[in-house]
Short mmCIF file of C-alpha atoms in Angstrom, two decimals:
data_model
loop_
_atom_site.label_atom_id
_atom_site.label_comp_id
_atom_site.label_asym_id
_atom_site.label_seq_id
_atom_site.Cartn_x
_atom_site.Cartn_y
_atom_site.Cartn_z
CA MET A 78 125.42 51.95 157.22
CA ASN A 79 126.26 51.36 160.99
CA ILE A 80 123.78 50.38 163.70
CA GLU A 81 124.01 53.72 165.39
CA TYR A 82 122.90 55.54 162.26
CA GLN A 83 119.88 53.20 161.86
CA GLU A 84 118.83 53.70 165.44
CA PHE A 85 119.18 57.42 164.93
CA LYS A 86 116.80 57.47 161.98
CA LYS A 87 114.28 55.32 164.00
CA LYS A 88 114.46 57.60 166.84
CA ILE A 89 113.82 60.76 164.65
CA LYS A 90 110.83 58.96 163.02
CA LYS A 91 109.23 58.05 166.41
CA ASN A 92 109.83 61.48 167.87
CA SER A 93 106.83 63.71 167.52
CA SER A 94 106.91 65.88 170.58
CA SER A 95 106.88 69.67 169.95
CA ALA A 96 109.90 70.14 172.19
CA GLU A 97 112.33 68.25 169.96
CA ASN A 98 110.83 69.81 166.89
CA GLN A 99 111.40 73.23 168.22
CA GLU A 100 114.99 72.18 169.05
CA LEU A 101 115.50 71.10 165.60
CA ASN A 102 114.06 74.34 164.20
CA ASN A 103 116.37 76.46 166.35
CA GLU A 104 119.38 74.50 165.13
CA GLY A 105 118.28 75.03 161.51
CA GLU A 106 118.25 78.86 161.51
CA GLY A 107 121.49 80.64 160.69
CA GLU A 108 122.49 84.19 161.32
CA ASP A 109 120.90 85.45 158.16
CA GLY A 110 117.78 83.41 158.45
CA LEU A 111 118.90 80.78 155.98
CA LEU A 112 118.09 77.19 156.55
CA THR A 113 121.15 75.33 158.00
CA VAL A 114 121.48 71.82 159.51
CA SER A 115 123.91 70.98 162.18
CA LEU A 116 124.26 67.89 164.32
CA PRO A 117 125.56 67.86 167.92
CA ILE A 118 129.13 66.97 168.43
CA HIS A 119 128.33 64.68 171.29
CA PRO A 120 125.93 61.93 170.58
CA PRO A 121 122.35 62.10 172.07
CA LYS A 122 121.82 60.62 175.40
CA THR A 123 119.60 57.97 173.82
CA ASN A 124 122.51 56.72 171.90
CA ARG A 125 125.07 56.33 174.72
CA SER A 126 123.56 52.97 175.71
CA LEU A 127 124.08 51.61 172.25
CA LEU A 128 127.57 52.82 172.51
CA ALA A 129 128.07 50.93 175.72
CA GLU A 130 126.80 47.77 174.38
CA GLN A 131 129.17 47.95 171.52
CA PRO A 132 132.34 49.32 172.77
CA ASP A 133 134.48 48.13 169.80
CA LEU A 134 132.62 50.54 167.35
CA THR A 135 134.13 53.98 166.98
CA PRO A 136 131.72 56.86 167.13
CA PRO A 137 130.69 57.88 163.63
CA THR A 138 131.74 61.24 162.30
CA PRO A 139 128.91 63.71 162.41
CA SER A 140 127.45 63.95 158.97
CA PHE A 141 124.60 65.57 157.25
CA SER A 142 121.29 63.91 157.59
CA PRO A 143 118.72 64.07 154.84
CA MET A 144 116.06 63.12 157.17
CA VAL A 145 116.84 65.95 159.54
CA HIS A 146 116.82 68.41 156.71
CA SER A 147 113.43 67.08 155.56
CA ILE A 148 111.82 67.32 158.93
CA SER A 149 113.37 70.70 159.59
CA MET A 150 112.05 72.01 156.42
CA GLN A 151 108.51 70.68 157.01
CA ALA A 152 108.52 72.25 160.36
CA ARG A 153 109.47 75.65 158.98
CA LEU A 154 107.03 75.47 156.35
CA SER A 155 104.25 74.50 158.87
CA GLN A 156 105.15 77.76 160.85
CA SER A 157 105.47 80.05 157.82
CA THR A 158 102.51 81.89 156.25
CA PRO A 159 100.89 79.73 153.86
CA ALA A 160 101.26 80.73 150.20
CA GLN A 161 98.28 82.61 148.90
CA LEU A 162 96.44 80.85 146.33
CA PRO A 163 95.09 82.65 143.16
CA LEU A 164 91.68 84.18 143.68
CA ARG A 165 88.81 82.50 141.87
CA ARG A 166 85.83 84.46 141.08
CA SER A 167 82.36 82.73 141.45
CA PRO A 168 80.39 82.41 138.28
CA THR A 169 77.54 84.55 139.88
CA HIS A 170 79.87 87.14 141.36
CA PRO A 171 80.15 90.29 139.26
CA LEU A 172 83.51 91.87 138.39
CA TYR A 173 84.63 94.92 140.32
CA VAL A 174 85.47 97.78 138.05
CA PRO A 175 87.16 100.86 139.69
CA SER A 176 85.03 103.95 139.37
CA PHE A 177 88.03 105.98 137.90
CA MET A 178 88.04 103.68 134.86
CA LEU A 179 84.57 104.64 133.98
CA GLU A 180 85.06 108.41 134.15
CA PRO A 181 85.95 110.07 130.75
CA PRO A 182 89.37 111.81 130.60
CA SER A 183 89.17 115.41 131.25
CA SER A 184 90.40 118.14 128.77
CA SER A 185 92.86 119.25 131.53
CA SER A 186 94.40 115.65 131.97
CA ALA A 187 97.83 115.06 130.80
CA THR A 188 98.28 113.28 127.55
CA PHE A 189 100.18 109.98 127.63
CA ARG A 190 101.97 108.50 124.76
CA GLN A 191 103.67 105.18 124.20
CA GLU A 192 107.33 105.19 125.37
CA GLY A 193 109.87 105.21 122.56
CA VAL A 194 107.39 106.79 120.00
CA PRO A 195 108.36 110.39 119.26
CA PHE A 196 105.57 112.98 119.69
CA ARG A 197 104.27 114.76 116.71
CA SER A 198 102.20 117.75 116.93
CA PRO A 199 99.30 118.26 114.42
CA ASN A 200 101.50 121.03 112.86
CA HIS A 201 104.49 118.67 112.23
CA ALA A 202 103.63 117.76 108.64
CA CYS A 203 102.89 121.45 107.94
CA ARG A 204 106.31 122.59 109.22
CA ASN A 205 107.93 120.06 107.19
CA ARG A 206 106.23 121.39 103.99
CA LYS A 207 107.26 124.86 104.92
CA ARG A 208 110.86 123.84 105.57
CA MET A 209 110.82 122.14 102.16
CA LEU A 210 109.48 125.11 100.21
CA GLY A 211 111.01 127.85 102.26
CA GLU A 212 109.66 130.84 103.91
CA GLY A 213 107.04 132.75 101.94
CA LYS A 214 106.72 130.11 99.25
CA SER A 215 103.56 128.10 98.40
CA GLU A 216 103.15 124.67 96.96
CA THR A 217 101.22 126.04 93.84
CA ILE A 218 102.52 128.67 91.33
CA PRO A 219 100.91 130.28 88.32
CA ALA A 220 101.23 128.17 85.29
CA LEU A 221 103.81 129.98 83.09
CA PHE A 222 103.40 127.80 80.05
CA PRO A 223 100.33 126.00 78.48
CA TRP A 224 102.13 122.64 79.12
CA ALA A 225 103.05 123.34 82.73
CA THR A 226 100.79 122.77 85.76
CA THR A 227 100.27 124.92 88.87
CA HIS A 228 102.75 122.61 90.75
CA ARG A 229 106.36 123.21 90.80
CA ALA A 230 108.49 121.37 88.23
CA THR A 231 105.50 119.48 86.80
CA VAL A 232 104.17 119.36 83.32
CA HIS A 233 100.86 117.91 82.04
CA SER A 234 100.59 114.43 80.70
CA LEU A 235 100.88 113.67 76.86
CA ASN A 236 97.18 112.68 76.78
CA TYR A 237 96.19 115.97 78.37
CA LEU A 238 98.31 117.98 75.91
CA LEU A 239 97.15 116.15 72.74
CA SER A 240 93.53 116.49 73.89
CA ASN A 241 93.94 120.21 74.35
CA GLN A 242 95.48 120.46 70.79
CA ILE A 243 99.00 121.21 72.14
CA TYR A 244 101.33 119.73 69.51
CA THR A 245 104.37 121.98 69.68
CA ILE A 246 106.57 123.13 72.47
CA SER A 247 108.59 126.44 72.17
CA GLY A 248 111.36 127.89 74.11
CA ASP A 249 113.90 130.81 73.90
CA VAL A 250 117.54 130.29 72.92
CA GLN A 251 120.65 132.44 72.39
CA CYS A 252 123.52 131.95 70.14
CA LYS A 253 126.88 131.78 71.93
CA ARG A 254 128.67 133.33 68.97
CA CYS A 255 126.43 136.23 67.62
CA HIS A 256 124.30 136.34 70.79
CA HIS A 257 121.08 136.49 68.75
CA LYS A 258 118.01 135.64 70.80
CA TYR A 259 115.06 133.78 69.05
CA GLU A 260 112.31 131.20 69.79
CA MET A 261 112.71 127.59 68.77
CA GLU A 262 109.79 125.05 68.43
CA TYR A 263 109.85 121.23 68.81
CA ASN A 264 107.16 118.78 67.64
CA LEU A 265 105.74 117.23 70.88
CA MET A 266 105.11 113.68 69.60
CA GLU A 267 108.27 113.54 67.35
CA LYS A 268 110.74 114.57 70.01
CA PHE A 269 109.15 112.67 72.89
CA VAL A 270 109.23 109.34 70.76
CA GLU A 271 112.85 110.07 70.15
CA VAL A 272 113.75 110.51 73.83
CA GLY A 273 111.46 107.80 74.99
CA SER A 274 112.96 105.21 72.50
CA LEU A 275 116.46 106.20 73.45
CA ILE A 276 115.75 105.71 77.25
CA MET A 277 114.19 102.19 76.39
CA ALA A 278 117.09 101.14 74.30
CA LYS A 279 119.90 102.27 76.78
CA LYS A 280 118.42 102.29 80.11
CA SER A 281 120.21 99.12 81.31
CA ALA A 282 123.48 100.38 80.07
CA MET A 283 123.23 103.71 81.78
CA HIS A 284 123.48 102.17 85.32
CA ASP A 285 121.48 105.02 86.85
CA ARG A 286 123.74 107.69 85.33
CA ALA A 287 123.23 110.13 82.61
CA PRO A 288 125.41 109.36 79.53
CA SER A 289 127.86 111.85 78.14
CA PHE A 290 125.47 113.09 75.46
CA TRP A 291 123.24 114.21 78.09
CA THR A 292 125.68 115.73 80.53
CA ASN A 293 127.45 117.58 77.49
CA PRO A 294 124.48 117.98 75.10
CA VAL A 295 124.89 118.96 71.49
CA LEU A 296 123.24 122.36 70.93
CA PRO A 297 121.16 123.33 68.03
CA THR A 298 122.59 125.22 65.05
CA CYS A 299 121.94 128.95 65.13
CA LYS A 300 119.49 130.03 62.45
CA SER A 301 120.97 133.47 62.38
CA CYS A 302 124.78 132.78 61.85
CA GLY A 303 124.61 129.12 61.10
CA LYS A 304 127.07 128.15 63.73
CA GLU A 305 126.67 124.59 64.86
CA ASN A 306 126.34 123.67 68.53
CA SER A 307 125.85 127.33 69.49
CA ALA A 308 122.18 127.84 70.25
CA ASN A 309 122.12 127.74 74.01
CA PRO A 310 118.82 127.60 75.76
CA ILE A 311 117.86 130.55 78.07
CA ILE A 312 117.30 129.30 81.44
CA ILE A 313 115.63 131.91 83.84
CA LYS A 314 117.43 132.25 87.31
CA LYS A 315 114.07 131.68 88.95
CA LYS A 316 113.76 127.91 89.03
CA LYS A 317 109.91 128.01 89.12
CA ALA A 318 110.04 129.45 85.58
CA ILE A 319 112.24 126.84 84.09
CA ASN A 320 110.75 125.47 80.76
CA TRP A 321 111.33 121.83 81.71
CA LEU A 322 109.45 120.29 78.80
CA PHE A 323 111.34 122.29 76.20
CA LEU A 324 114.56 121.25 77.59
CA LEU A 325 113.53 117.57 77.75
CA LEU A 326 112.46 117.49 74.05
CA GLY A 327 115.79 119.19 72.92
CA GLN A 328 117.82 116.88 75.25
CA MET A 329 119.31 120.12 76.75
CA LEU A 330 118.57 119.40 80.42
CA GLY A 331 122.39 119.05 80.86
CA CYS A 332 122.56 122.85 80.48
CA CYS A 333 121.00 123.28 83.89
CA THR A 334 123.09 123.50 87.01
CA LEU A 335 123.22 121.03 89.66
CA LYS A 336 121.12 123.32 91.96
CA GLN A 337 118.43 123.61 89.34
CA LEU A 338 118.36 119.80 88.86
CA LYS A 339 118.10 119.32 92.49
CA TYR A 340 115.19 121.67 92.66
CA PHE A 341 113.27 119.55 90.10
CA CYS A 342 114.01 116.35 92.07
CA LYS A 343 113.02 117.98 95.32
CA HIS A 344 109.60 119.04 94.22
CA THR A 345 108.85 115.65 92.41
CA LYS A 346 109.90 113.73 95.55
CA ASN A 347 112.93 112.07 93.84
CA HIS A 348 116.35 111.30 95.17
CA ARG A 349 118.46 114.52 94.80
CA THR A 350 121.87 113.74 96.41
CA GLY A 351 124.77 112.52 94.37
CA ALA A 352 126.72 113.77 91.35
CA LYS A 353 125.27 115.70 88.63
CA ASP A 354 125.01 112.77 86.24
CA ARG A 355 122.85 110.87 88.72
CA VAL A 356 120.42 113.79 89.47
CA LEU A 357 120.23 114.51 85.60
CA TYR A 358 119.35 110.82 84.94
CA LEU A 359 116.43 111.18 87.38
CA THR A 360 115.36 114.39 85.90
CA TYR A 361 115.07 112.82 82.49
CA LEU A 362 113.10 109.98 83.81
CA GLY A 363 110.91 112.04 85.92
CA LEU A 364 109.81 114.27 83.16
CA CYS A 365 109.08 111.34 80.77
CA LYS A 366 107.11 109.73 83.64
CA GLN A 367 104.97 112.89 84.00
CA LEU A 368 104.28 112.76 80.16
CA ASP A 369 103.56 109.07 80.14
CA PRO A 370 102.68 107.70 83.61
CA ASP A 371 102.30 104.13 82.42
CA GLY A 372 105.58 104.12 80.44
CA PRO A 373 108.77 102.31 81.21
CA PHE A 374 110.34 105.38 82.94
CA ASP A 375 110.71 104.25 86.61
CA PRO A 376 114.21 104.96 88.06
#
């Protein structure tokens, strides 16, 4: 560090006049109001005497002075508006509550909702139910069979049926060869144990798909002509009148169309998309679950 720079620092420290501080502040302001520091090209008058005493020393190249920057910054901060400190409430001073916050919202005021949350009217769920059921359809229907409930595609539990002394389930069939129509009966407990045992034994191997003996069921033998695999169940076109329990016990749900099977899954809140073997599998498990809610018939 040369002698001139040391004297320059001492001069700045001793200088406290307002005129020189104002000059430094004016030099520190740029065109855009940014803080800049510049030194005069010619050395100050106070330093000329030092240069005269030491002619052999070359004048130093103007350089940035940290001290000038700090003093200029302090001067600008002293002139700027002091920063506002956070307000502190006295312990005895009551809080001010705007009057509009105390007024209850009027009935004509607009309703605000959280951004990003879709608005749902009170009738949204009702419209969804109507869309699911269709126009002019209700959730309840007349019970067309003693083992059927008033809800669509729903049968009573096994406990209810046995307590009401319902031991046999009947349904109509028609022979594909002689076209003879007659009524068949199944023993409730015997056939349900047969179906339930089959599901428990082969459920893991089904992989959520109905096996071939369900998709292409073996039909009963016609009691009129004796033709095997010919007694086809009569399935009414109106899906609400399908005899679901009779088809389950006879393992003839595969005679239903895909549309009829989707109807069952729709009204029992089961997944109803996919191939027929997938929907048929869910129909078998859904009906067994209705008969035995505590049984191992979850999809």
